[in-house]
Short mmCIF file of C-alpha atoms and ligand atoms in Angstrom, two decimals:
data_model
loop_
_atom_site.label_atom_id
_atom_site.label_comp_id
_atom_site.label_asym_id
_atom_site.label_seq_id
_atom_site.Cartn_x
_atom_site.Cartn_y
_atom_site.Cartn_z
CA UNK A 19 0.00 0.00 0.00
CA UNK A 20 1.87 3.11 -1.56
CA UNK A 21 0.69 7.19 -1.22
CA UNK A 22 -2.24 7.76 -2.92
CA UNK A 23 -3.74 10.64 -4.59
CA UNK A 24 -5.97 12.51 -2.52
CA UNK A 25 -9.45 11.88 -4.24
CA UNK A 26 -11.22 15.09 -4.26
CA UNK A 27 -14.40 14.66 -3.13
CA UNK A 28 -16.14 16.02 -6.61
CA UNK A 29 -19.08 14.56 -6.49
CA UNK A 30 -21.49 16.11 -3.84
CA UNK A 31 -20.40 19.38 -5.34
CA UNK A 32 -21.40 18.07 -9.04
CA UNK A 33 -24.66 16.45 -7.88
CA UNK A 34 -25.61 19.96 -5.86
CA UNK A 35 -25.06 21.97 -8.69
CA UNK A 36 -26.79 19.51 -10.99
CA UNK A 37 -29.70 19.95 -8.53
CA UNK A 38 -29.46 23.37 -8.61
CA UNK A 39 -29.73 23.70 -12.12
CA UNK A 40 -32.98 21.28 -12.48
CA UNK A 41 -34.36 23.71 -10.18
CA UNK A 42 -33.99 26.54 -12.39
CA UNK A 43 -34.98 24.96 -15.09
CA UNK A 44 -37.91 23.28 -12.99
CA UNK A 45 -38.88 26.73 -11.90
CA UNK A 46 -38.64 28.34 -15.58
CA UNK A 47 -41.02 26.07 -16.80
CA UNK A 48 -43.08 26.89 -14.13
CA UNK A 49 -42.94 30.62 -14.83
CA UNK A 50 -43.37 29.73 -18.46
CA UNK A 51 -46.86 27.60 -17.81
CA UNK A 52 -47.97 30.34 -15.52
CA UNK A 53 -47.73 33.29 -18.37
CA UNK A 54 -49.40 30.97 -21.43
CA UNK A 55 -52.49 30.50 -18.87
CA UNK A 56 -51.98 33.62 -18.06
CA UNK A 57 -52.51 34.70 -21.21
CA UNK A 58 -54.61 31.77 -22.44
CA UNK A 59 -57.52 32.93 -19.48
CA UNK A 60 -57.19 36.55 -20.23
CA UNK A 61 -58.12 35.83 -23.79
CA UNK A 62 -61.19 33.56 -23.06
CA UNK A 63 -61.89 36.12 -20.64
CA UNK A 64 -62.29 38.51 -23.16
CA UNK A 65 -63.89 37.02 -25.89
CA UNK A 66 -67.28 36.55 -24.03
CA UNK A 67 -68.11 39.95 -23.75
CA UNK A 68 -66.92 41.06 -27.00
CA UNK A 69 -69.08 37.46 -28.50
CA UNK A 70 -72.07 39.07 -26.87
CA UNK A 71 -71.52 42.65 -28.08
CA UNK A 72 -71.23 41.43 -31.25
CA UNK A 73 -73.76 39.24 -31.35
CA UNK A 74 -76.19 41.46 -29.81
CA UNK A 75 -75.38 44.56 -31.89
CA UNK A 76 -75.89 42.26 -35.23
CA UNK A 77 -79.68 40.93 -33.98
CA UNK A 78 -80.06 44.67 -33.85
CA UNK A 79 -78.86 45.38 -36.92
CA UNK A 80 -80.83 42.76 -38.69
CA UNK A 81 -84.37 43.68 -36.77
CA UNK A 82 -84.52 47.52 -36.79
CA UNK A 83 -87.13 48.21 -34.03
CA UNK A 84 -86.31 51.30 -32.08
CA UNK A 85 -87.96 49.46 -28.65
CA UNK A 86 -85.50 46.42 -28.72
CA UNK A 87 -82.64 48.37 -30.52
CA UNK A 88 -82.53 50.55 -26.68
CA UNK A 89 -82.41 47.02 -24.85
CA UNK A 90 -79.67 45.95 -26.75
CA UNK A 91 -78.19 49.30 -26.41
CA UNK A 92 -78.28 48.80 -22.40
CA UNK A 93 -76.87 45.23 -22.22
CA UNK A 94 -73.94 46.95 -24.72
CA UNK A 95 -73.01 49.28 -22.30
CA UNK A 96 -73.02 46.92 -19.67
CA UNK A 97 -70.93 44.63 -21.68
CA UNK A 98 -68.55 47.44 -22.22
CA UNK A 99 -68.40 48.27 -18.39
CA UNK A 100 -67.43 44.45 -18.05
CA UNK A 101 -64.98 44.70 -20.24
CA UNK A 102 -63.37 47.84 -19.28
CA UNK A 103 -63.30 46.93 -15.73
CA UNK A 104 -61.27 43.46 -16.95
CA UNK A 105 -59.15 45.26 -18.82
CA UNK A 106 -57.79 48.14 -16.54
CA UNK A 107 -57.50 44.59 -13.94
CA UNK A 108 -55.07 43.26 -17.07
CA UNK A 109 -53.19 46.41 -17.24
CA UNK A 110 -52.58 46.60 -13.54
CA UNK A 111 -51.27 43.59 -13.31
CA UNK A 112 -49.46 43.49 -16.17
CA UNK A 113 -47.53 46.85 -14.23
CA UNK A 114 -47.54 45.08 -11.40
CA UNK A 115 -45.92 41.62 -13.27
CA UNK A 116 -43.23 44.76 -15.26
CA UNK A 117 -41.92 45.51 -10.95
CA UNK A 118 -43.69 48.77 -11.94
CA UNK A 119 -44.11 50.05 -8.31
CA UNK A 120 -45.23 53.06 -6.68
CA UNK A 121 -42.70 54.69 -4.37
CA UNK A 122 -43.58 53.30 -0.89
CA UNK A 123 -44.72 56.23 1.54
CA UNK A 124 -45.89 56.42 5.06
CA UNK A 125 -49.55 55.64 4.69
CA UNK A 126 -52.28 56.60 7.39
CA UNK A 127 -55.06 53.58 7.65
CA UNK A 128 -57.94 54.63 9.07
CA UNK A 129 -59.02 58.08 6.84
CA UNK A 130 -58.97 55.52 3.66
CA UNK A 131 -60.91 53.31 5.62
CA UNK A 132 -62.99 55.95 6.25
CA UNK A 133 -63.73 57.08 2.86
CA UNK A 134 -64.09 53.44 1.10
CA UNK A 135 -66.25 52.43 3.99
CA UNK A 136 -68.32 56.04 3.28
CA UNK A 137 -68.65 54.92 -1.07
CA UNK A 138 -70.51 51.77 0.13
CA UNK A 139 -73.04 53.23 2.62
CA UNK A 140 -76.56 53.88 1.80
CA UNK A 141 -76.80 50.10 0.30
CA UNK A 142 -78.93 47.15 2.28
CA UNK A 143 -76.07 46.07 3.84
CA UNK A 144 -74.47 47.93 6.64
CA UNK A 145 -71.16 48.56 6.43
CA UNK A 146 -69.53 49.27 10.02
CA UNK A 147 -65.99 50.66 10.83
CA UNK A 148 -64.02 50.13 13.73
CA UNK A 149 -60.55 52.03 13.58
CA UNK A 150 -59.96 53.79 16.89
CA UNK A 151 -55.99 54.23 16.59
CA UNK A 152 -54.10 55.52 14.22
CA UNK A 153 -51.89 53.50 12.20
CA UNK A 154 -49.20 53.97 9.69
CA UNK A 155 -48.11 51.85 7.80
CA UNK A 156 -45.38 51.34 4.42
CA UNK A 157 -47.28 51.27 1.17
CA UNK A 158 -48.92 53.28 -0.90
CA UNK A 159 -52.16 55.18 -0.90
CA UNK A 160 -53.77 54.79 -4.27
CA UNK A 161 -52.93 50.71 -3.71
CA UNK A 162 -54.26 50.57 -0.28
CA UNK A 163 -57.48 52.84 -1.31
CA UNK A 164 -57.34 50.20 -4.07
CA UNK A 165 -57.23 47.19 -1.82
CA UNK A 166 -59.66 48.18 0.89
CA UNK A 167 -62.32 48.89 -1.71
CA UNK A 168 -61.56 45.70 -3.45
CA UNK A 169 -62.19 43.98 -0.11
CA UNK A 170 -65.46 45.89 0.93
CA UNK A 171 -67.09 45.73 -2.34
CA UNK A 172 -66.50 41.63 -2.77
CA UNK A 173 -67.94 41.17 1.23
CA UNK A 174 -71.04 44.39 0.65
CA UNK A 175 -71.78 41.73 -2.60
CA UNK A 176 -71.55 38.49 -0.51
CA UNK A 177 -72.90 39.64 2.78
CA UNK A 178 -76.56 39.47 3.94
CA UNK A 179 -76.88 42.45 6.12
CA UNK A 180 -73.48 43.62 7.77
CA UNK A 181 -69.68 44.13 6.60
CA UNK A 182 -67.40 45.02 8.97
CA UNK A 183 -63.93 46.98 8.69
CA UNK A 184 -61.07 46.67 10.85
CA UNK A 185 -58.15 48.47 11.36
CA UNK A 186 -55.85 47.71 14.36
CA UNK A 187 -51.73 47.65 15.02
CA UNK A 188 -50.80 44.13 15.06
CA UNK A 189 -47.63 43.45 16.12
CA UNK A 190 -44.79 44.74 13.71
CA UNK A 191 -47.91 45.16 10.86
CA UNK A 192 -50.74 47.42 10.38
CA UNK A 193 -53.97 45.05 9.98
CA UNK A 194 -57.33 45.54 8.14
CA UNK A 195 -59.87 43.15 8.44
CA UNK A 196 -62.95 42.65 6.43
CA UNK A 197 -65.71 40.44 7.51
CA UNK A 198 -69.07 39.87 6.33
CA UNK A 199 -71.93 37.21 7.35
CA UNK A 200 -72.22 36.01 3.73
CA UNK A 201 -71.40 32.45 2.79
CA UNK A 202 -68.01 32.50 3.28
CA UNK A 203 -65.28 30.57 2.00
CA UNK A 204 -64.78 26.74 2.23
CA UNK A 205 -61.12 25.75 3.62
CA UNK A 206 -60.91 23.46 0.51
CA UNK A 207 -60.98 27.14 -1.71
CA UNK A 208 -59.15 29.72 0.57
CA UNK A 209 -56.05 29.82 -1.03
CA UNK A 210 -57.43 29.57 -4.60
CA UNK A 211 -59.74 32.74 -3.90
CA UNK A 212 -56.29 34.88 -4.10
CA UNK A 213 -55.38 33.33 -8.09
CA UNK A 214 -55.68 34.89 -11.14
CA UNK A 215 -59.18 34.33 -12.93
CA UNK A 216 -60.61 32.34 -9.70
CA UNK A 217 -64.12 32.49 -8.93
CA UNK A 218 -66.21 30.44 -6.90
CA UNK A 219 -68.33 27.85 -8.73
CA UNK A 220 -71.75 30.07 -7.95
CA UNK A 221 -70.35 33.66 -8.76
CA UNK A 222 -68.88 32.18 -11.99
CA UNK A 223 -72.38 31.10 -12.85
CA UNK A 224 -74.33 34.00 -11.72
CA UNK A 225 -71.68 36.07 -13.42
CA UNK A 226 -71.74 38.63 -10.89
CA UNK A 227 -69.89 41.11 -12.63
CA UNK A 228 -66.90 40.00 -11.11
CA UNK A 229 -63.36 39.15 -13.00
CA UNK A 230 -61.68 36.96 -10.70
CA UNK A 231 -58.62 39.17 -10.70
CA UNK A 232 -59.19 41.56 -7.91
CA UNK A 233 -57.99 39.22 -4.89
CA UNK A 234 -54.93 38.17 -7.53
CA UNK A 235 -53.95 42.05 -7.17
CA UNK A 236 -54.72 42.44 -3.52
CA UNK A 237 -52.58 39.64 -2.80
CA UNK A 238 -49.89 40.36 -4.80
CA UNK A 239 -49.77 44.47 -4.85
CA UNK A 240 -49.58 43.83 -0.45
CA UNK A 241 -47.07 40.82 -0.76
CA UNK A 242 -44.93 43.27 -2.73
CA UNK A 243 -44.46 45.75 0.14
CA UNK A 244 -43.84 42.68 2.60
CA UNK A 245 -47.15 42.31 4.16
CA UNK A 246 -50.02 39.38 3.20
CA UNK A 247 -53.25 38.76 2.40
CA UNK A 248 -55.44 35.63 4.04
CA UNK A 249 -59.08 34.88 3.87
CA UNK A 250 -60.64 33.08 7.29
CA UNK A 251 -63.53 32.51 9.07
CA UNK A 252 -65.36 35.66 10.35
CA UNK A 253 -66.84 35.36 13.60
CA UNK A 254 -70.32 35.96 11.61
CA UNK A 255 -69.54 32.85 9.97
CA UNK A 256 -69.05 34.55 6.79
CA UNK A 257 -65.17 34.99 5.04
CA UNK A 258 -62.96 37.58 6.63
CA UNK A 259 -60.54 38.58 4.65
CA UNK A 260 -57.03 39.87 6.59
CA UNK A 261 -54.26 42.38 5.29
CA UNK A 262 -51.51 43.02 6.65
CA UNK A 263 -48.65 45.86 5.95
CA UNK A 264 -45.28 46.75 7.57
CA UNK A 265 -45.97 49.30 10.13
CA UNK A 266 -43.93 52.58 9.60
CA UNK A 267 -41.96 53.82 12.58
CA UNK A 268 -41.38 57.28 13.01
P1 ADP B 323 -64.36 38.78 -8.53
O1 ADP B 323 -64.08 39.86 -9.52
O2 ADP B 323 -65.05 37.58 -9.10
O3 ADP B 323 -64.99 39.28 -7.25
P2 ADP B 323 -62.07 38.35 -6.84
O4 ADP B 323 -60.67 38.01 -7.19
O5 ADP B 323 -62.31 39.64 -6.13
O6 ADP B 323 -62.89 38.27 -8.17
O7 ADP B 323 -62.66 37.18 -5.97
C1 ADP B 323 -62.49 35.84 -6.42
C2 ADP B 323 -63.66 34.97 -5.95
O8 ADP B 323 -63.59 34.80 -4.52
C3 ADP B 323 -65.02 35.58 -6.19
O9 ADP B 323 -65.48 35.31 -7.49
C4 ADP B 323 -65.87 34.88 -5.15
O10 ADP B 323 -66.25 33.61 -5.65
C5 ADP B 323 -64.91 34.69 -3.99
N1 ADP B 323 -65.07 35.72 -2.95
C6 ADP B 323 -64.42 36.91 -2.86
N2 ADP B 323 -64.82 37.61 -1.79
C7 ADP B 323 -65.75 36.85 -1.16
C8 ADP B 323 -66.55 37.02 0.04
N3 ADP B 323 -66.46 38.11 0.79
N4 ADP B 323 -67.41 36.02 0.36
C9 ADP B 323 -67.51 34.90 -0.41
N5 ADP B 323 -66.78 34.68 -1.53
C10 ADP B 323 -65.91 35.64 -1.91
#
């Protein structure tokens, strides 16, 4: 038995940067899938209101009667509203997807509160806010106007009689909660209810109006300035919906 070589010991660095390069490519792929549904949903999105404008506007064209030619004209405008509401949702994300960011700033919770809780009063459903401190928080104030209304108008459309807002310190975070005594959300669905183009089974076939994007940008406009979004269990029994944001100090 003579010297020997050292062996290096090559092979646990080869097989960790083997790994490590499957994972980029794993997570590529990924990335890659997301975008075409991405894109593949926004399209099929789009093409039902523009089938029904369409097909509308050519019934009209083909039966000139001045009665059903204003019906037609109403459902077109509606139509149009749906449409214009998906796409400024498309363009915002599509920002949001460019790392198109607004500067963060210190942000004061309860007056926005305040004033998206004021746009949906006068309704059948109460709307009640509780927001006795003050808190500041990191963000922005066109996104968090953005998000609380978001929030308040998807629980004032699922609740019964009452939506409450919430906005308290909570630990390092400023919190908002939003809880309503509607239907809620089924565990099975509450981490779905924040992806692109999700709606549940009955809003998709009611076709509330809705276009499954607005908890998609809620989610990721708030994970972007390090705070979160979760739906629960409000004690109504209906969904509360929780966001938090890095409080600022000053
Ligand atoms: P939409 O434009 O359809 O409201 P969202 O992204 O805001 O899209 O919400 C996604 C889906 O989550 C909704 O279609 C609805 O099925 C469900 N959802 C949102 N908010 C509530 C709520 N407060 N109570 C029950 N279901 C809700």
């Amino acid at each position: 038995s003579g010297a020997r070589l050292p062996v290096p010991d090559t092979r646990d660095e080869l097989s960790a940067l083997a790994d490590a390069f499957n994972d980029l490519l794993a997570r590529r792929d990924e990335a890659v899938g997301r975008l075409r549904r991405f894109t593949g949903d926004a399209a099929h999105e789009l093409r039902s209101p523009v089938t029904s404008i369409r097909a509308q506007a050519e019934v009209a064209v083909l039966h000139p009667d001045p009665q059903h030619s204003m019906e037609v004209l109403e459902e077109v405008v509606q139509e149009t509203e749906r449409l214009t509401t998906l796409v400024e949702d498309l363009l915002a994300l599509a920002r949001s997807d460019a790392g198109d960011v607004r500067e963060t700033r210190v942000v004061s919770l309860p007056p926005i509160a305040r004033q998206v809780a004021a746009r949906h009063r006068g309704g059948d459903v109460k709307v009640v806010l509780y927001a006795p401190v003050e808190v500041r928080v990191l963000a922005d104030p066109v996104e968090v106007d953005r998000v609380m209304e978001n929030l308040v108008a998807n629980a004032v459309r699922h609740a019964r009689l009452l939506v409450r807002v919430t906005v308290l310190p909570f630990g390092r975070f400023g919190r908002l909660l939003v809880d309503d005594d509607g239907p809620g959300i089924d565990a099975e669905h509450r981490d779905q209810v924040f992806d692109r183009f999700f709606r549940l089974e009955g809003d998709r076939a009611r076709d509330s109006g809705g276009t499954g994007l607005g908890l998609a940008l809620v989610s990721e406009v708030v994970s972007r300035r390090g705070g979160s979004a979760s739906v629960h269990v409000a004690p109504e029994g209906g969904a509360r919906f929780q966001v938090t944001w890095p409080t600022a100090y000053s």
